[in-house]
PDB file of C-alpha atoms in Angstrom:
ATOM      1  CA  MET A   1      33.718 -11.908  -4.460  1.00  0.00           C
ATOM      2  CA  LYS A   2      34.101  -8.276  -4.158  1.00  0.00           C
ATOM      3  CA  LYS A   3      34.662  -6.660  -0.731  1.00  0.00           C
ATOM      4  CA  THR A   4      31.918  -4.147   0.176  1.00  0.00           C
ATOM      5  CA  SER A   5      31.884  -1.654   3.000  1.00  0.00           C
ATOM      6  CA  THR A   6      29.514  -1.606   5.818  1.00  0.00           C
ATOM      7  CA  TYR A   7      27.995   1.400   4.518  1.00  0.00           C
ATOM      8  CA  ALA A   8      27.482  -0.081   0.819  1.00  0.00           C
ATOM      9  CA  ARG A   9      25.921  -3.169   2.244  1.00  0.00           C
ATOM     10  CA  LYS A  10      23.359  -0.810   4.498  1.00  0.00           C
ATOM     11  CA  LYS A  11      22.702   1.355   1.411  1.00  0.00           C
ATOM     12  CA  ALA A  12      22.041  -1.661  -0.887  1.00  0.00           C
ATOM     13  CA  VAL A  13      19.554  -3.293   1.858  1.00  0.00           C
ATOM     14  CA  GLN A  14      17.854   0.043   2.089  1.00  0.00           C
ATOM     15  CA  GLN A  15      17.444   0.487  -1.575  1.00  0.00           C
ATOM     16  CA  ARG A  16      15.825  -3.111  -1.684  1.00  0.00           C
ATOM     17  CA  GLN A  17      13.688  -2.042   1.222  1.00  0.00           C
ATOM     18  CA  ASP A  18      12.412   0.903  -0.636  1.00  0.00           C
ATOM     19  CA  GLU A  19      11.637  -0.910  -3.931  1.00  0.00           C
ATOM     20  CA  HIS A  20       9.566  -3.310  -1.812  1.00  0.00           C
ATOM     21  CA  GLU A  21       7.621  -0.368  -0.458  1.00  0.00           C
ATOM     22  CA  THR A  22       7.062   1.263  -3.399  1.00  0.00           C
ATOM     23  CA  LEU A  23       5.944  -1.974  -5.332  1.00  0.00           C
ATOM     24  CA  LEU A  24       3.549  -2.592  -2.168  1.00  0.00           C
ATOM     25  CA  ALA A  25       2.378   0.868  -2.466  1.00  0.00           C
ATOM     26  CA  LEU A  26       1.451   0.188  -6.008  1.00  0.00           C
ATOM     27  CA  ILE A  27      -0.250  -2.701  -5.480  1.00  0.00           C
ATOM     28  CA  MET A  28      -2.350  -1.516  -2.494  1.00  0.00           C
ATOM     29  CA  GLN A  29      -3.178   1.266  -4.884  1.00  0.00           C
ATOM     30  CA  ASP A  30      -4.395  -1.061  -7.684  1.00  0.00           C
ATOM     31  CA  LEU A  31      -6.447  -2.858  -4.877  1.00  0.00           C
ATOM     32  CA  ARG A  32      -8.105   0.348  -4.184  1.00  0.00           C
ATOM     33  CA  GLY A  33      -8.853   1.230  -7.558  1.00  0.00           C
ATOM     34  CA  LEU A  34     -10.471  -2.153  -8.055  1.00  0.00           C
ATOM     35  CA  GLN A  35     -12.432  -1.506  -5.096  1.00  0.00           C
ATOM     36  CA  ILE A  36     -13.757   1.855  -6.363  1.00  0.00           C
ATOM     37  CA  ASP A  37     -14.307   0.709  -9.716  1.00  0.00           C
ATOM     38  CA  ALA A  38     -16.414  -2.188  -8.281  1.00  0.00           C
ATOM     39  CA  GLY A  39     -18.413   0.483  -6.082  1.00  0.00           C
ATOM     40  CA  ILE A  40     -18.992   2.283  -8.977  1.00  0.00           C
ATOM     41  CA  HIS A  41     -20.323  -0.561 -11.151  1.00  0.00           C
ATOM     42  CA  THR A  42     -22.392  -1.656  -8.414  1.00  0.00           C
ATOM     43  CA  TRP A  43     -24.111   1.388  -7.605  1.00  0.00           C
ATOM     44  CA  THR A  44     -24.642   3.258 -10.922  1.00  0.00           C
ATOM     45  CA  GLY A  45     -23.967   0.239 -13.555  1.00  0.00           C
ATOM     46  CA  ASN A  46     -26.006  -2.021 -15.252  1.00  0.00           C
ATOM     47  CA  ASP A  47     -23.142  -4.062 -16.891  1.00  0.00           C
ATOM     48  CA  GLY A  48     -23.635  -7.432 -14.988  1.00  0.00           C
ATOM     49  CA  ALA A  49     -20.758  -8.769 -16.538  1.00  0.00           C
ATOM     50  CA  LYS A  50     -18.370  -6.298 -15.302  1.00  0.00           C
ATOM     51  CA  MET A  51     -20.060  -6.450 -11.975  1.00  0.00           C
ATOM     52  CA  VAL A  52     -19.203  -9.964 -11.760  1.00  0.00           C
ATOM     53  CA  ASN A  53     -15.816  -9.643 -12.744  1.00  0.00           C
ATOM     54  CA  LEU A  54     -14.851  -6.621 -10.469  1.00  0.00           C
ATOM     55  CA  ALA A  55     -16.735  -7.775  -7.288  1.00  0.00           C
ATOM     56  CA  GLY A  56     -15.595 -11.520  -7.644  1.00  0.00           C
ATOM     57  CA  ARG A  57     -11.937 -10.469  -7.677  1.00  0.00           C
ATOM     58  CA  LEU A  58     -12.411  -8.457  -4.714  1.00  0.00           C
ATOM     59  CA  CYS A  59     -14.428 -11.193  -3.014  1.00  0.00           C
ATOM     60  CA  TYR A  60     -11.635 -13.746  -3.294  1.00  0.00           C
ATOM     61  CA  ILE A  61      -8.680 -11.575  -2.360  1.00  0.00           C
ATOM     62  CA  THR A  62     -10.722 -10.499   0.757  1.00  0.00           C
ATOM     63  CA  ALA A  63     -11.523 -14.073   1.557  1.00  0.00           C
ATOM     64  CA  PHE A  64      -7.819 -15.211   1.193  1.00  0.00           C
ATOM     65  CA  ALA A  65      -6.624 -12.338   3.129  1.00  0.00           C
ATOM     66  CA  ALA A  66      -9.370 -12.307   5.871  1.00  0.00           C
ATOM     67  CA  ARG A  67      -8.479 -16.146   6.558  1.00  0.00           C
ATOM     68  CA  ARG A  68      -4.887 -15.390   6.876  1.00  0.00           C
ATOM     69  CA  ALA A  69      -5.688 -12.393   9.510  1.00  0.00           C
ATOM     70  CA  GLY A  70      -7.346 -14.889  11.578  1.00  0.00           C
ATOM     71  CA  PHE A  71     -11.108 -14.432  10.909  1.00  0.00           C
ATOM     72  CA  ASP A  72     -13.204 -17.548  10.996  1.00  0.00           C
ATOM     73  CA  ALA A  73     -15.992 -18.409   8.390  1.00  0.00           C
ATOM     74  CA  GLU A  74     -18.572 -17.321  10.950  1.00  0.00           C
ATOM     75  CA  ASP A  75     -17.486 -13.760  11.383  1.00  0.00           C
ATOM     76  CA  LEU A  76     -20.431 -11.527  10.511  1.00  0.00           C
ATOM     77  CA  ASN A  77     -18.304  -9.656   7.496  1.00  0.00           C
ATOM     78  CA  VAL A  78     -16.947 -13.240   6.241  1.00  0.00           C
ATOM     79  CA  ARG A  79     -20.286 -14.288   6.198  1.00  0.00           C
ATOM     80  CA  ILE A  80     -21.497 -11.283   4.172  1.00  0.00           C
ATOM     81  CA  VAL A  81     -18.742 -11.893   1.617  1.00  0.00           C
ATOM     82  CA  ARG A  82     -19.829 -15.352   1.292  1.00  0.00           C
ATOM     83  CA  GLY A  83     -23.364 -14.314   0.556  1.00  0.00           C
ATOM     84  CA  MET A  84     -21.904 -11.935  -1.803  1.00  0.00           C
ATOM     85  CA  ALA A  85     -19.845 -14.649  -3.527  1.00  0.00           C
ATOM     86  CA  GLY A  86     -23.283 -16.671  -3.788  1.00  0.00           C
ATOM     87  CA  ALA A  87     -24.987 -13.481  -5.258  1.00  0.00           C
ATOM     88  CA  LEU A  88     -22.436 -12.997  -7.881  1.00  0.00           C
ATOM     89  CA  ALA A  89     -22.504 -16.596  -8.898  1.00  0.00           C
ATOM     90  CA  ASP A  90     -26.495 -16.120  -9.510  1.00  0.00           C
ATOM     91  CA  MET A  91     -25.828 -13.152 -11.139  1.00  0.00           C
ATOM     92  CA  ALA A  92     -23.304 -14.807 -13.498  1.00  0.00           C
ATOM     93  CA  ALA A  93     -26.008 -16.907 -14.745  1.00  0.00           C
ATOM     94  CA  ASP A  94     -28.604 -14.198 -14.905  1.00  0.00           C
ATOM     95  CA  LEU A  95     -26.587 -11.150 -16.252  1.00  0.00           C
ATOM     96  CA  ASP A  96     -29.881  -9.371 -17.304  1.00  0.00           C
ATOM     97  CA  ASN A  97     -31.628  -9.186 -13.861  1.00  0.00           C
ATOM     98  CA  VAL A  98     -28.579  -6.702 -12.278  1.00  0.00           C
ATOM     99  CA  GLU A  99     -31.343  -5.146  -9.885  1.00  0.00           C
ATOM    100  CA  ARG A 100     -31.958  -8.517  -8.348  1.00  0.00           C
ATOM    101  CA  TYR A 101     -28.692  -8.876  -7.066  1.00  0.00           C
ATOM    102  CA  ARG A 102     -27.316  -5.273  -6.384  1.00  0.00           C
ATOM    103  CA  PRO A 103     -28.235  -5.138  -2.695  1.00  0.00           C
ATOM    104  CA  ALA A 104     -26.229  -8.414  -1.881  1.00  0.00           C
ATOM    105  CA  ILE A 105     -23.363  -6.966  -3.940  1.00  0.00           C
ATOM    106  CA  GLN A 106     -23.250  -3.730  -2.352  1.00  0.00           C
ATOM    107  CA  SER A 107     -23.353  -5.256   1.047  1.00  0.00           C
ATOM    108  CA  GLY A 108     -20.555  -7.552   0.052  1.00  0.00           C
ATOM    109  CA  LEU A 109     -18.692  -4.602  -0.941  1.00  0.00           C
ATOM    110  CA  ALA A 110     -19.220  -2.700   2.257  1.00  0.00           C
ATOM    111  CA  ALA A 111     -18.043  -5.802   4.171  1.00  0.00           C
ATOM    112  CA  ILE A 112     -14.840  -5.951   2.155  1.00  0.00           C
ATOM    113  CA  ASP A 113     -14.317  -2.340   2.913  1.00  0.00           C
ATOM    114  CA  ARG A 114     -14.381  -3.149   6.618  1.00  0.00           C
ATOM    115  CA  LEU A 115     -12.215  -6.233   6.364  1.00  0.00           C
ATOM    116  CA  ILE A 116      -9.429  -5.297   4.011  1.00  0.00           C
ATOM    117  CA  PRO A 117      -7.997  -2.770   6.529  1.00  0.00           C
ATOM    118  CA  GLN A 118      -7.753  -5.296   8.811  1.00  0.00           C
ATOM    119  CA  CYS A 119      -5.808  -7.759   6.778  1.00  0.00           C
ATOM    120  CA  ASP A 120      -2.047  -7.820   6.377  1.00  0.00           C
ATOM    121  CA  GLU A 121      -0.562  -6.274   3.252  1.00  0.00           C
ATOM    122  CA  LEU A 122       1.590  -9.282   2.688  1.00  0.00           C
ATOM    123  CA  ASP A 123      -1.495 -11.410   2.573  1.00  0.00           C
ATOM    124  CA  ILE A 124      -3.470  -9.197   0.266  1.00  0.00           C
ATOM    125  CA  VAL A 125      -0.598  -9.462  -2.382  1.00  0.00           C
ATOM    126  CA  LEU A 126      -0.575 -13.412  -1.724  1.00  0.00           C
ATOM    127  CA  GLY A 127      -4.147 -13.341  -2.464  1.00  0.00           C
ATOM    128  CA  LEU A 128      -3.824 -11.382  -5.608  1.00  0.00           C
ATOM    129  CA  ARG A 129      -1.134 -13.756  -6.926  1.00  0.00           C
ATOM    130  CA  GLU A 130      -3.231 -16.791  -5.860  1.00  0.00           C
ATOM    131  CA  LEU A 131      -6.261 -15.180  -7.934  1.00  0.00           C
ATOM    132  CA  ASP A 132      -3.823 -14.679 -10.846  1.00  0.00           C
ATOM    133  CA  THR A 133      -3.099 -18.714 -10.774  1.00  0.00           C
ATOM    134  CA  ILE A 134      -6.562 -19.387 -10.776  1.00  0.00           C
ATOM    135  CA  LEU A 135      -7.409 -16.853 -13.457  1.00  0.00           C
ATOM    136  CA  ALA A 136      -4.861 -18.426 -15.611  1.00  0.00           C
ATOM    137  CA  VAL A 137      -6.156 -21.775 -15.734  1.00  0.00           C
ATOM    138  CA  LYS A 138      -9.914 -21.432 -15.133  1.00  0.00           C
ATOM    139  CA  ASP A 139     -12.688 -19.042 -14.065  1.00  0.00           C
ATOM    140  CA  LEU A 140     -13.338 -18.183 -10.664  1.00  0.00           C
ATOM    141  CA  GLY A 141     -16.133 -19.627  -8.887  1.00  0.00           C
ATOM    142  CA  THR A 142     -17.792 -19.912  -5.636  1.00  0.00           C
ATOM    143  CA  ALA A 143     -15.990 -22.901  -4.773  1.00  0.00           C
ATOM    144  CA  ASP A 144     -12.847 -21.108  -4.966  1.00  0.00           C
ATOM    145  CA  VAL A 145     -14.227 -18.442  -2.718  1.00  0.00           C
ATOM    146  CA  ARG A 146     -15.267 -21.063  -0.129  1.00  0.00           C
ATOM    147  CA  GLU A 147     -11.691 -22.575  -0.284  1.00  0.00           C
ATOM    148  CA  ALA A 148      -9.848 -19.464   0.474  1.00  0.00           C
ATOM    149  CA  MET A 149     -12.256 -18.941   3.410  1.00  0.00           C
ATOM    150  CA  GLY A 150     -11.245 -22.343   4.823  1.00  0.00           C
ATOM    151  CA  LEU A 151     -14.497 -23.834   4.095  1.00  0.00           C
ATOM    152  CA  GLU A 152     -15.205 -27.251   2.647  1.00  0.00           C
ATOM    153  CA  VAL A 153     -15.995 -27.117  -0.976  1.00  0.00           C
TER     154      VAL A 153
END
């Protein structure tokens, strides 16, 4: 084993911390981009499938992170997100009727915008990872969002 100086060890630790901070900043930037895309499609778009995809991803990530941040299922914003999940499930079965579900999704996105800043960034990253795991084997559903919120499925 090669000996290293205290300075070299400190420098290596600082470099790893900088790399982690850079990666975290990129992940949070991607999340913000997802929020913007979902908002644009929800407010002005007519592509129901795209709306369900983008808003559903945000819904799961927020539900996961909010639970870990200590929000319970009866918190007003969490209940709004739960309602959004139901509206997204209904919309997924009726993609041609976007206007019917638009207000519920807009309200859910506003609740997400209020919840995300109160969640720890690590919990958001864990939520993203969990979402990727779910999407690798199946489609995301309301049951997955309810489970992320800590509710019985």
